[in-house]
Short mmCIF file of the C-alpha atoms (twelve columns), coordinates in Angstrom:
data_MODEL
# 
_entry.id   MODEL 
# 
loop_
_atom_site.group_PDB 
_atom_site.id 
_atom_site.type_symbol 
_atom_site.label_atom_id 
_atom_site.label_alt_id 
_atom_site.label_comp_id 
_atom_site.label_asym_id 
_atom_site.label_seq_id 
_atom_site.Cartn_x 
_atom_site.Cartn_y 
_atom_site.Cartn_z 
_atom_site.pdbx_PDB_model_num 
ATOM 1   C CA . UNK A 1   2.217   -23.117 121.837  1 
ATOM 2   C CA . UNK A 2   5.529   -22.739 123.675  1 
ATOM 3   C CA . UNK A 3   7.044   -25.397 121.472  1 
ATOM 4   C CA . UNK A 4   5.949   -23.583 118.300  1 
ATOM 5   C CA . UNK A 5   7.382   -20.305 119.557  1 
ATOM 6   C CA . UNK A 6   10.704  -21.885 120.391  1 
ATOM 7   C CA . UNK A 7   10.886  -23.556 116.978  1 
ATOM 8   C CA . UNK A 8   10.167  -20.265 115.252  1 
ATOM 9   C CA . UNK A 9   12.885  -18.512 117.243  1 
ATOM 10  C CA . UNK A 10  15.368  -21.216 116.307  1 
ATOM 11  C CA . UNK A 11  14.442  -20.882 112.570  1 
ATOM 12  C CA . UNK A 12  14.865  -17.111 112.651  1 
ATOM 13  C CA . UNK A 13  18.195  -17.482 114.380  1 
ATOM 14  C CA . UNK A 14  19.356  -20.005 111.788  1 
ATOM 15  C CA . UNK A 15  18.282  -17.731 108.866  1 
ATOM 16  C CA . UNK A 16  20.087  -14.790 110.409  1 
ATOM 17  C CA . UNK A 17  23.268  -16.778 110.707  1 
ATOM 18  C CA . UNK A 18  23.009  -17.840 107.045  1 
ATOM 19  C CA . UNK A 19  22.546  -14.250 105.928  1 
ATOM 20  C CA . UNK A 20  25.561  -13.112 107.929  1 
ATOM 21  C CA . UNK A 21  27.573  -15.959 106.457  1 
ATOM 22  C CA . UNK A 22  26.541  -14.936 102.918  1 
ATOM 23  C CA . UNK A 23  27.550  -11.331 103.528  1 
ATOM 24  C CA . UNK A 24  30.891  -12.450 104.829  1 
ATOM 25  C CA . UNK A 25  31.512  -14.668 101.830  1 
ATOM 26  C CA . UNK A 26  30.550  -11.909 99.412   1 
ATOM 27  C CA . UNK A 27  32.844  -9.477  101.183  1 
ATOM 28  C CA . UNK A 28  35.646  -11.988 101.043  1 
ATOM 29  C CA . UNK A 29  35.139  -12.520 97.310   1 
ATOM 30  C CA . UNK A 30  35.014  -8.773  96.628   1 
ATOM 31  C CA . UNK A 31  38.135  -8.269  98.681   1 
ATOM 32  C CA . UNK A 32  39.894  -11.140 96.903   1 
ATOM 33  C CA . UNK A 33  39.520  -9.701  93.369   1 
ATOM 34  C CA . UNK A 34  38.885  -6.026  93.522   1 
ATOM 35  C CA . UNK A 35  41.974  -5.002  91.591   1 
ATOM 36  C CA . UNK A 36  41.165  -6.825  88.298   1 
ATOM 37  C CA . UNK A 37  37.516  -5.845  88.207   1 
ATOM 38  C CA . UNK A 38  38.167  -2.289  89.183   1 
ATOM 39  C CA . UNK A 39  41.087  -1.977  86.768   1 
ATOM 40  C CA . UNK A 40  38.933  -3.430  83.924   1 
ATOM 41  C CA . UNK A 41  36.117  -1.019  84.631   1 
ATOM 42  C CA . UNK A 42  38.576  1.847   84.812   1 
ATOM 43  C CA . UNK A 43  40.089  0.843   81.445   1 
ATOM 44  C CA . UNK A 44  36.637  0.707   79.897   1 
ATOM 45  C CA . UNK A 45  35.728  4.091   81.348   1 
ATOM 46  C CA . UNK A 46  38.958  5.643   80.073   1 
ATOM 47  C CA . UNK A 47  38.455  4.110   76.610   1 
ATOM 48  C CA . UNK A 48  34.907  5.426   76.482   1 
ATOM 49  C CA . UNK A 49  36.098  8.912   77.394   1 
ATOM 50  C CA . UNK A 50  38.862  8.821   74.753   1 
ATOM 51  C CA . UNK A 51  36.469  7.568   72.060   1 
ATOM 52  C CA . UNK A 52  33.972  10.275  72.883   1 
ATOM 53  C CA . UNK A 53  36.735  12.882  72.628   1 
ATOM 54  C CA . UNK A 54  37.421  11.586  69.097   1 
ATOM 55  C CA . UNK A 55  33.744  12.154  68.256   1 
ATOM 56  C CA . UNK A 56  32.794  8.508   68.534   1 
ATOM 57  C CA . UNK A 57  29.899  6.699   70.175   1 
ATOM 58  C CA . UNK A 58  29.878  3.570   72.344   1 
ATOM 59  C CA . UNK A 59  27.501  0.937   73.687   1 
ATOM 60  C CA . UNK A 60  28.250  -1.018  76.890   1 
ATOM 61  C CA . UNK A 61  26.918  -4.241  78.343   1 
ATOM 62  C CA . UNK A 62  25.538  -3.060  81.690   1 
ATOM 63  C CA . UNK A 63  24.783  -6.614  82.800   1 
ATOM 64  C CA . UNK A 64  28.322  -7.913  82.398   1 
ATOM 65  C CA . UNK A 65  31.046  -7.391  85.037   1 
ATOM 66  C CA . UNK A 66  32.880  -4.111  84.443   1 
ATOM 67  C CA . UNK A 67  30.231  -3.058  81.898   1 
ATOM 68  C CA . UNK A 68  32.464  -3.784  78.886   1 
ATOM 69  C CA . UNK A 69  32.185  -1.794  75.662   1 
ATOM 70  C CA . UNK A 70  30.589  -3.931  72.940   1 
ATOM 71  C CA . UNK A 71  29.932  -1.424  70.161   1 
ATOM 72  C CA . UNK A 72  32.067  1.478   68.916   1 
ATOM 73  C CA . UNK A 73  31.303  3.857   66.048   1 
ATOM 74  C CA . UNK A 74  33.935  6.319   64.869   1 
ATOM 75  C CA . UNK A 75  32.169  6.776   61.537   1 
ATOM 76  C CA . UNK A 76  32.683  10.097  59.742   1 
ATOM 77  C CA . UNK A 77  35.326  11.281  62.199   1 
ATOM 78  C CA . UNK A 78  38.921  12.378  61.664   1 
ATOM 79  C CA . UNK A 79  40.330  9.551   63.738   1 
ATOM 80  C CA . UNK A 80  43.917  8.659   62.816   1 
ATOM 81  C CA . UNK A 81  45.737  5.343   62.791   1 
ATOM 82  C CA . UNK A 82  47.449  6.212   66.083   1 
ATOM 83  C CA . UNK A 83  44.123  7.071   67.721   1 
ATOM 84  C CA . UNK A 84  42.949  3.496   67.270   1 
ATOM 85  C CA . UNK A 85  45.273  2.359   70.061   1 
ATOM 86  C CA . UNK A 86  42.371  3.202   72.354   1 
ATOM 87  C CA . UNK A 87  40.567  0.116   71.015   1 
ATOM 88  C CA . UNK A 88  43.217  -2.408  72.048   1 
ATOM 89  C CA . UNK A 89  41.830  -2.930  75.593   1 
ATOM 90  C CA . UNK A 90  38.219  -3.368  74.419   1 
ATOM 91  C CA . UNK A 91  38.488  -7.157  74.410   1 
ATOM 92  C CA . UNK A 92  34.697  -7.605  74.505   1 
ATOM 93  C CA . UNK A 93  34.096  -5.409  71.463   1 
ATOM 94  C CA . UNK A 94  31.776  -7.131  68.957   1 
ATOM 95  C CA . UNK A 95  31.006  -4.296  66.533   1 
ATOM 96  C CA . UNK A 96  33.267  -1.551  65.119   1 
ATOM 97  C CA . UNK A 97  32.510  1.084   62.476   1 
ATOM 98  C CA . UNK A 98  35.291  3.142   60.898   1 
ATOM 99  C CA . UNK A 99  33.158  4.221   57.932   1 
ATOM 100 C CA . UNK A 100 34.382  7.336   56.128   1 
ATOM 101 C CA . UNK A 101 37.546  7.776   58.219   1 
ATOM 102 C CA . UNK A 102 41.142  8.338   56.980   1 
ATOM 103 C CA . UNK A 103 42.279  5.068   58.580   1 
ATOM 104 C CA . UNK A 104 44.985  3.175   56.643   1 
ATOM 105 C CA . UNK A 105 46.594  -0.258  56.861   1 
ATOM 106 C CA . UNK A 106 48.659  0.865   59.863   1 
ATOM 107 C CA . UNK A 107 45.522  1.562   61.876   1 
ATOM 108 C CA . UNK A 108 44.256  -1.985  61.427   1 
ATOM 109 C CA . UNK A 109 47.227  -3.302  63.397   1 
ATOM 110 C CA . UNK A 110 45.469  -2.089  66.571   1 
ATOM 111 C CA . UNK A 111 42.521  -4.410  65.809   1 
ATOM 112 C CA . UNK A 112 44.319  -7.748  65.626   1 
ATOM 113 C CA . UNK A 113 43.710  -8.504  69.326   1 
ATOM 114 C CA . UNK A 114 39.933  -7.894  69.164   1 
ATOM 115 C CA . UNK A 115 39.137  -11.582 68.873   1 
ATOM 116 C CA . UNK A 116 35.485  -11.140 69.943   1 
ATOM 117 C CA . UNK A 117 34.810  -8.778  67.030   1 
ATOM 118 C CA . UNK A 118 31.903  -9.962  64.875   1 
ATOM 119 C CA . UNK A 119 31.130  -6.958  62.676   1 
ATOM 120 C CA . UNK A 120 33.720  -4.641  61.123   1 
ATOM 121 C CA . UNK A 121 32.865  -1.777  58.758   1 
ATOM 122 C CA . UNK A 122 35.773  -0.226  56.821   1 
ATOM 123 C CA . UNK A 123 33.673  1.525   54.163   1 
ATOM 124 C CA . UNK A 124 35.444  4.366   52.297   1 
ATOM 125 C CA . UNK A 125 38.678  4.058   54.275   1 
ATOM 126 C CA . UNK A 126 42.216  3.992   52.832   1 
ATOM 127 C CA . UNK A 127 42.725  0.332   53.617   1 
ATOM 128 C CA . UNK A 128 44.528  -1.841  51.018   1 
ATOM 129 C CA . UNK A 129 45.438  -5.519  50.646   1 
ATOM 130 C CA . UNK A 130 48.313  -5.178  53.137   1 
ATOM 131 C CA . UNK A 131 46.022  -4.046  55.951   1 
ATOM 132 C CA . UNK A 132 43.799  -7.113  55.745   1 
ATOM 133 C CA . UNK A 133 46.685  -9.264  56.939   1 
ATOM 134 C CA . UNK A 134 46.012  -7.862  60.460   1 
ATOM 135 C CA . UNK A 135 42.511  -9.375  60.405   1 
ATOM 136 C CA . UNK A 136 43.549  -13.014 59.978   1 
ATOM 137 C CA . UNK A 137 43.190  -13.736 63.703   1 
ATOM 138 C CA . UNK A 138 39.614  -12.425 63.968   1 
ATOM 139 C CA . UNK A 139 38.079  -15.897 63.759   1 
ATOM 140 C CA . UNK A 140 34.699  -14.746 65.108   1 
ATOM 141 C CA . UNK A 141 34.228  -12.123 62.395   1 
ATOM 142 C CA . UNK A 142 30.847  -12.567 60.722   1 
ATOM 143 C CA . UNK A 143 30.393  -9.339  58.737   1 
ATOM 144 C CA . UNK A 144 33.144  -7.427  56.915   1 
ATOM 145 C CA . UNK A 145 32.495  -4.420  54.684   1 
ATOM 146 C CA . UNK A 146 35.283  -3.255  52.378   1 
ATOM 147 C CA . UNK A 147 33.052  -1.121  50.167   1 
ATOM 148 C CA . UNK A 148 34.886  1.740   48.466   1 
ATOM 149 C CA . UNK A 149 38.343  0.643   49.658   1 
ATOM 150 C CA . UNK A 150 41.546  -0.025  47.712   1 
ATOM 151 C CA . UNK A 151 41.385  -3.726  48.520   1 
ATOM 152 C CA . UNK A 152 41.976  -6.036  45.538   1 
ATOM 153 C CA . UNK A 153 42.103  -9.744  44.754   1 
ATOM 154 C CA . UNK A 154 45.163  -10.417 46.963   1 
ATOM 155 C CA . UNK A 155 43.512  -8.847  50.001   1 
ATOM 156 C CA . UNK A 156 40.369  -10.907 49.618   1 
ATOM 157 C CA . UNK A 157 42.507  -14.018 49.272   1 
ATOM 158 C CA . UNK A 158 43.967  -13.343 52.756   1 
ATOM 159 C CA . UNK A 159 40.483  -13.712 54.278   1 
ATOM 160 C CA . UNK A 160 40.058  -17.359 53.306   1 
ATOM 161 C CA . UNK A 161 40.681  -18.589 56.885   1 
ATOM 162 C CA . UNK A 162 37.791  -16.569 58.374   1 
ATOM 163 C CA . UNK A 163 35.480  -19.573 58.430   1 
ATOM 164 C CA . UNK A 164 32.707  -17.803 60.406   1 
ATOM 165 C CA . UNK A 165 32.416  -14.954 57.890   1 
ATOM 166 C CA . UNK A 166 28.816  -14.743 56.751   1 
ATOM 167 C CA . UNK A 167 28.740  -11.525 54.699   1 
ATOM 168 C CA . UNK A 168 31.490  -9.828  52.679   1 
ATOM 169 C CA . UNK A 169 30.828  -6.502  50.952   1 
ATOM 170 C CA . UNK A 170 33.212  -5.559  48.125   1 
ATOM 171 C CA . UNK A 171 31.294  -3.081  45.954   1 
ATOM 172 C CA . UNK A 172 33.444  -0.169  44.833   1 
ATOM 173 C CA . UNK A 173 36.666  -1.981  45.705   1 
ATOM 174 C CA . UNK A 174 39.367  -3.126  43.282   1 
ATOM 175 C CA . UNK A 175 38.352  -6.755  43.474   1 
ATOM 176 C CA . UNK A 176 37.896  -8.230  39.999   1 
ATOM 177 C CA . UNK A 177 35.450  -10.854 38.773   1 
ATOM 178 C CA . UNK A 178 38.267  -13.393 38.948   1 
ATOM 179 C CA . UNK A 179 39.023  -12.426 42.569   1 
ATOM 180 C CA . UNK A 180 35.342  -12.684 43.407   1 
ATOM 181 C CA . UNK A 181 35.184  -16.179 41.923   1 
ATOM 182 C CA . UNK A 182 38.175  -17.240 44.034   1 
ATOM 183 C CA . UNK A 183 36.595  -15.723 47.160   1 
ATOM 184 C CA . UNK A 184 33.385  -17.628 46.467   1 
ATOM 185 C CA . UNK A 185 35.385  -20.846 46.167   1 
ATOM 186 C CA . UNK A 186 37.437  -20.129 49.342   1 
ATOM 187 C CA . UNK A 187 34.431  -18.964 51.399   1 
ATOM 188 C CA . UNK A 188 31.492  -21.064 50.179   1 
ATOM 189 C CA . UNK A 189 29.301  -20.146 53.173   1 
ATOM 190 C CA . UNK A 190 29.875  -16.408 52.788   1 
ATOM 191 C CA . UNK A 191 27.462  -14.124 50.960   1 
ATOM 192 C CA . UNK A 192 29.536  -11.862 48.737   1 
ATOM 193 C CA . UNK A 193 27.800  -8.819  47.277   1 
ATOM 194 C CA . UNK A 194 29.990  -8.798  44.172   1 
ATOM 195 C CA . UNK A 195 29.100  -12.418 43.577   1 
ATOM 196 C CA . UNK A 196 25.446  -11.478 43.839   1 
ATOM 197 C CA . UNK A 197 26.098  -8.544  41.556   1 
ATOM 198 C CA . UNK A 198 27.962  -10.811 39.168   1 
ATOM 199 C CA . UNK A 199 25.093  -13.275 39.262   1 
ATOM 200 C CA . UNK A 200 22.643  -10.432 38.774   1 
ATOM 201 C CA . UNK A 201 24.771  -9.041  35.958   1 
ATOM 202 C CA . UNK A 202 25.070  -12.504 34.434   1 
ATOM 203 C CA . UNK A 203 21.318  -12.974 34.755   1 
ATOM 204 C CA . UNK A 204 20.720  -9.533  33.250   1 
ATOM 205 C CA . UNK A 205 23.186  -10.242 30.465   1 
ATOM 206 C CA . UNK A 206 21.604  -13.626 29.865   1 
ATOM 207 C CA . UNK A 207 18.160  -12.024 29.828   1 
ATOM 208 C CA . UNK A 208 19.417  -9.399  27.381   1 
ATOM 209 C CA . UNK A 209 21.021  -12.083 25.231   1 
ATOM 210 C CA . UNK A 210 17.840  -14.152 25.343   1 
ATOM 211 C CA . UNK A 211 15.807  -11.069 24.497   1 
ATOM 212 C CA . UNK A 212 18.235  -10.204 21.712   1 
ATOM 213 C CA . UNK A 213 18.160  -13.794 20.472   1 
ATOM 214 C CA . UNK A 214 14.366  -13.728 20.641   1 
ATOM 215 C CA . UNK A 215 14.284  -10.427 18.752   1 
ATOM 216 C CA . UNK A 216 16.751  -11.781 16.199   1 
ATOM 217 C CA . UNK A 217 14.714  -14.969 15.888   1 
ATOM 218 C CA . UNK A 218 11.580  -12.866 15.499   1 
ATOM 219 C CA . UNK A 219 13.357  -10.667 12.965   1 
ATOM 220 C CA . UNK A 220 14.613  -13.720 11.081   1 
ATOM 221 C CA . UNK A 221 11.124  -15.222 11.204   1 
ATOM 222 C CA . UNK A 222 9.697   -11.964 9.853    1 
ATOM 223 C CA . UNK A 223 12.398  -11.861 7.178    1 
ATOM 224 C CA . UNK A 224 11.747  -15.511 6.347    1 
ATOM 225 C CA . UNK A 225 8.015   -14.788 6.189    1 
ATOM 226 C CA . UNK A 226 8.715   -11.729 4.070    1 
ATOM 227 C CA . UNK A 227 10.931  -13.774 1.755    1 
ATOM 228 C CA . UNK A 228 8.321   -16.532 1.670    1 
ATOM 229 C CA . UNK A 229 5.640   -13.948 0.851    1 
ATOM 230 C CA . UNK A 230 7.910   -12.433 -1.792   1 
ATOM 231 C CA . UNK A 231 8.674   -15.897 -3.166   1 
ATOM 232 C CA . UNK A 232 4.958   -16.679 -3.166   1 
ATOM 233 C CA . UNK A 233 4.242   -13.389 -4.904   1 
ATOM 234 C CA . UNK A 234 7.073   -14.100 -7.346   1 
ATOM 235 C CA . UNK A 235 5.621   -17.559 -8.053   1 
ATOM 236 C CA . UNK A 236 2.146   -16.075 -8.414   1 
ATOM 237 C CA . UNK A 237 3.558   -13.332 -10.646  1 
ATOM 238 C CA . UNK A 238 5.429   -15.965 -12.659  1 
ATOM 239 C CA . UNK A 239 2.296   -18.098 -12.973  1 
ATOM 240 C CA . UNK A 240 0.317   -15.005 -13.929  1 
ATOM 241 C CA . UNK A 241 3.015   -13.964 -16.399  1 
ATOM 242 C CA . UNK A 242 3.064   -17.482 -17.843  1 
ATOM 243 C CA . UNK A 243 -0.724  -17.447 -18.098  1 
ATOM 244 C CA . UNK A 244 -0.602  -14.026 -19.728  1 
ATOM 245 C CA . UNK A 245 2.216   -15.207 -22.003  1 
ATOM 246 C CA . UNK A 246 0.184   -18.309 -22.822  1 
ATOM 247 C CA . UNK A 247 -2.867  -16.151 -23.407  1 
ATOM 248 C CA . UNK A 248 -0.851  -13.772 -25.551  1 
ATOM 249 C CA . UNK A 249 0.652   -16.771 -27.335  1 
ATOM 250 C CA . UNK A 250 -2.812  -18.118 -27.994  1 
ATOM 251 C CA . UNK A 251 -3.925  -14.670 -29.100  1 
ATOM 252 C CA . UNK A 252 -0.820  -14.381 -31.274  1 
ATOM 253 C CA . UNK A 253 -1.530  -17.850 -32.671  1 
ATOM 254 C CA . UNK A 254 -5.123  -16.859 -33.344  1 
ATOM 255 C CA . UNK A 255 -3.897  -13.636 -34.876  1 
ATOM 256 C CA . UNK A 256 -1.435  -15.605 -37.013  1 
ATOM 257 C CA . UNK A 257 -4.153  -18.032 -38.002  1 
ATOM 258 C CA . UNK A 258 -6.432  -15.096 -38.741  1 
ATOM 259 C CA . UNK A 259 -3.624  -13.517 -40.770  1 
ATOM 260 C CA . UNK A 260 -3.019  -16.755 -42.656  1 
ATOM 261 C CA . UNK A 261 -6.731  -17.046 -43.245  1 
ATOM 262 C CA . UNK A 262 -6.910  -13.414 -44.268  1 
ATOM 263 C CA . UNK A 263 -3.905  -13.919 -46.530  1 
ATOM 264 C CA . UNK A 264 -5.560  -16.993 -47.989  1 
ATOM 265 C CA . UNK A 265 -8.813  -15.122 -48.401  1 
ATOM 266 C CA . UNK A 266 -6.908  -12.193 -49.830  1 
ATOM 267 C CA . UNK A 267 -5.096  -14.557 -52.156  1 
ATOM 268 C CA . UNK A 268 -8.386  -16.164 -53.138  1 
ATOM 269 C CA . UNK A 269 -9.903  -12.751 -53.605  1 
ATOM 270 C CA . UNK A 270 -6.773  -11.700 -55.455  1 
ATOM 271 C CA . UNK A 271 -7.054  -14.735 -57.701  1 
ATOM 272 C CA . UNK A 272 -10.725 -14.029 -58.158  1 
ATOM 273 C CA . UNK A 273 -9.966  -10.389 -58.808  1 
ATOM 274 C CA . UNK A 274 -7.236  -11.414 -61.245  1 
ATOM 275 C CA . UNK A 275 -9.626  -13.803 -62.936  1 
ATOM 276 C CA . UNK A 276 -12.255 -11.103 -62.950  1 
ATOM 277 C CA . UNK A 277 -9.747  -8.704  -64.466  1 
ATOM 278 C CA . UNK A 278 -8.676  -11.338 -66.955  1 
ATOM 279 C CA . UNK A 279 -12.316 -12.132 -67.684  1 
ATOM 280 C CA . UNK A 280 -12.976 -8.440  -68.070  1 
ATOM 281 C CA . UNK A 281 -9.975  -8.050  -70.336  1 
ATOM 282 C CA . UNK A 282 -11.074 -11.099 -72.318  1 
ATOM 283 C CA . UNK A 283 -14.624 -9.815  -72.455  1 
ATOM 284 C CA . UNK A 284 -13.324 -6.448  -73.513  1 
ATOM 285 C CA . UNK A 285 -11.156 -8.139  -76.143  1 
ATOM 286 C CA . UNK A 286 -14.100 -10.234 -77.300  1 
ATOM 287 C CA . UNK A 287 -16.285 -7.174  -77.277  1 
ATOM 288 C CA . UNK A 288 -13.593 -5.325  -79.218  1 
ATOM 289 C CA . UNK A 289 -13.303 -8.265  -81.613  1 
ATOM 290 C CA . UNK A 290 -17.044 -8.411  -81.993  1 
ATOM 291 C CA . UNK A 291 -17.040 -4.707  -82.461  1 
ATOM 292 C CA . UNK A 292 -14.391 -5.053  -85.102  1 
ATOM 293 C CA . UNK A 293 -16.334 -7.915  -86.698  1 
ATOM 294 C CA . UNK A 294 -19.467 -5.848  -86.486  1 
ATOM 295 C CA . UNK A 295 -17.559 -2.984  -88.007  1 
ATOM 296 C CA . UNK A 296 -16.263 -5.253  -90.751  1 
ATOM 297 C CA . UNK A 297 -19.727 -6.668  -91.244  1 
ATOM 298 C CA . UNK A 298 -21.058 -3.172  -91.366  1 
ATOM 299 C CA . UNK A 299 -18.375 -2.223  -93.848  1 
ATOM 300 C CA . UNK A 300 -19.119 -5.380  -95.845  1 
ATOM 301 C CA . UNK A 301 -22.801 -4.574  -95.700  1 
ATOM 302 C CA . UNK A 302 -22.079 -1.044  -96.696  1 
ATOM 303 C CA . UNK A 303 -19.874 -2.265  -99.501  1 
ATOM 304 C CA . UNK A 304 -22.556 -4.689  -100.556 1 
ATOM 305 C CA . UNK A 305 -25.058 -1.872  -100.537 1 
ATOM 306 C CA . UNK A 306 -22.741 0.198   -102.615 1 
ATOM 307 C CA . UNK A 307 -22.175 -2.646  -105.031 1 
ATOM 308 C CA . UNK A 308 -25.885 -3.213  -105.172 1 
ATOM 309 C CA . UNK A 309 -26.422 0.376   -106.036 1 
ATOM 310 C CA . UNK A 310 -23.757 0.132   -108.682 1 
ATOM 311 C CA . UNK A 311 -25.384 -2.973  -110.047 1 
ATOM 312 C CA . UNK A 312 -28.661 -1.199  -110.412 1 
ATOM 313 C CA . UNK A 313 -27.210 1.490   -112.606 1 
ATOM 314 C CA . UNK A 314 -25.294 -0.897  -114.986 1 
ATOM 315 C CA . UNK A 315 -26.129 -0.986  -118.707 1 
ATOM 316 C CA . UNK A 316 -28.311 -3.630  -120.020 1 
ATOM 317 C CA . UNK A 317 -25.405 -4.989  -122.047 1 
ATOM 318 C CA . UNK A 318 -23.361 -5.519  -119.045 1 
ATOM 319 C CA . UNK A 319 -26.307 -7.167  -117.494 1 
ATOM 320 C CA . UNK A 320 -26.590 -9.485  -120.373 1 
ATOM 321 C CA . UNK A 321 -22.919 -10.119 -120.370 1 
ATOM 322 C CA . UNK A 322 -23.053 -10.979 -116.809 1 
ATOM 323 C CA . UNK A 323 -26.017 -13.189 -117.306 1 
ATOM 324 C CA . UNK A 324 -24.038 -14.873 -120.081 1 
ATOM 325 C CA . UNK A 325 -21.081 -15.462 -117.915 1 
ATOM 326 C CA . UNK A 326 -22.718 -18.063 -115.842 1 
ATOM 327 C CA . UNK A 327 -23.559 -20.043 -118.904 1 
ATOM 328 C CA . UNK A 328 -20.023 -19.819 -120.146 1 
ATOM 329 C CA . UNK A 329 -18.800 -20.904 -116.808 1 
ATOM 330 C CA . UNK A 330 -21.066 -23.883 -116.949 1 
ATOM 331 C CA . UNK A 331 -19.743 -24.735 -120.327 1 
ATOM 332 C CA . UNK A 332 -16.236 -24.402 -119.132 1 
ATOM 333 C CA . UNK A 333 -17.007 -26.622 -116.217 1 
ATOM 334 C CA . UNK A 334 -18.559 -29.197 -118.519 1 
ATOM 335 C CA . UNK A 335 -15.544 -29.435 -120.799 1 
ATOM 336 C CA . UNK A 336 -13.312 -31.343 -118.448 1 
ATOM 337 C CA . UNK A 337 -15.990 -33.940 -117.930 1 
ATOM 338 C CA . UNK A 338 -16.395 -34.406 -121.565 1 
ATOM 339 C CA . UNK A 339 -12.683 -34.593 -121.971 1 
ATOM 340 C CA . UNK A 340 -12.566 -37.381 -119.394 1 
ATOM 341 C CA . UNK A 341 -15.297 -39.245 -121.169 1 
ATOM 342 C CA . UNK A 342 -13.390 -39.081 -124.351 1 
ATOM 343 C CA . UNK A 343 -10.266 -40.290 -122.716 1 
ATOM 344 C CA . UNK A 344 -12.168 -43.284 -121.429 1 
ATOM 345 C CA . UNK A 345 -13.233 -44.154 -124.871 1 
# 
C-alpha cells in the first residue's frame, strides 16, 4: 500500500513538471513571435474596418492564426480605384466581389498581389482589356466574371496562362464569337458561358434550319404531290377527252354514215320520185294521146255517122251509080291482066 502511494505521488509530480514545461515552452514561443502575429491581426482588423466604412462586407477564418479575411464583397458600393489599396494586405483573400462598382483598370492594379484569390467578380464594372493584364499572376483563380464589362477579344487573350480557371463569364462584354473560339482553344478546361451560348445558339440555329428544311421538304413534297395529282388529273382529263373525242368521232362517223345513207336513200327516193314523175308525165302524155285518139276516133265516128246519114238521103240514081262504080272498078282492074295475057301471046 505504501509502495502504491509513493508511485502515485511520483507520477503526479512527473505530470506536474511536464505541464510546467509545456507552459514555459508555449510562453517562449509566444514571446518569440508576437510581433508578426499581432501585426498581421492588426492589419486584418484595420482592413476590415476600412472595408466596412466603404459599405463592404467581410468573412474571416476564425480558425487560422490572425483570423485572416477570406471573403470581401464591395458589390453595389461607390468604392473607387484608390480605395482598393485596402485589399493589398489581404494575402489570404480567396473571394472578391466588385459587382456594380465604378472600378476601372487602375483599380485592378491593387489586386495583382492577391495570389490566393480563387473567385473574382467584376460584373458591370468599367474594366477593359488593359485592366486584365494585372490579373496574369493570379494563378489560383478558378472563377472570373466579366459580365457587362468593356472587355474584348484582346483582354480574354491575356487570360490564357490562368491554367486553373474553371469558369469564365463573358455575357454582355465586347468579346466576339471569334474571341470566344480562341479562348476555348487557349483554355480547354474552362467553361465559357459565351461558348455555351454559342453552342446553344448554334444548336438553336441548327434546329431552326432543320425545322425549316423539314418544312421546305414537306412543302416540296406537298407541291410534288399536288403536281402529281394535277398531272394525274390532267392525264385522266386527257384520257377522258380522248375518249369523248373518240366517242364524238364515232358519233360523227355514224352521223356521216347516216347522212350518206340518208343521201343515198334520198337519191334513191329522188330517182324513184323522178321516175314516178316521168312515169306520171308519160302516163299523162299517153292518156292525152289516148284522149286525142279517142277524140279523133269520136270525130271519125261522128263523121262516119254524118256520112251515113248523108248516104241515107242520096237519090236512087246516085245509089245506082255508086253500085255501078264497083263493077267498073273491077273491069278496070281486069284490063291490065288481059293486057298481059295478050302480050304473052
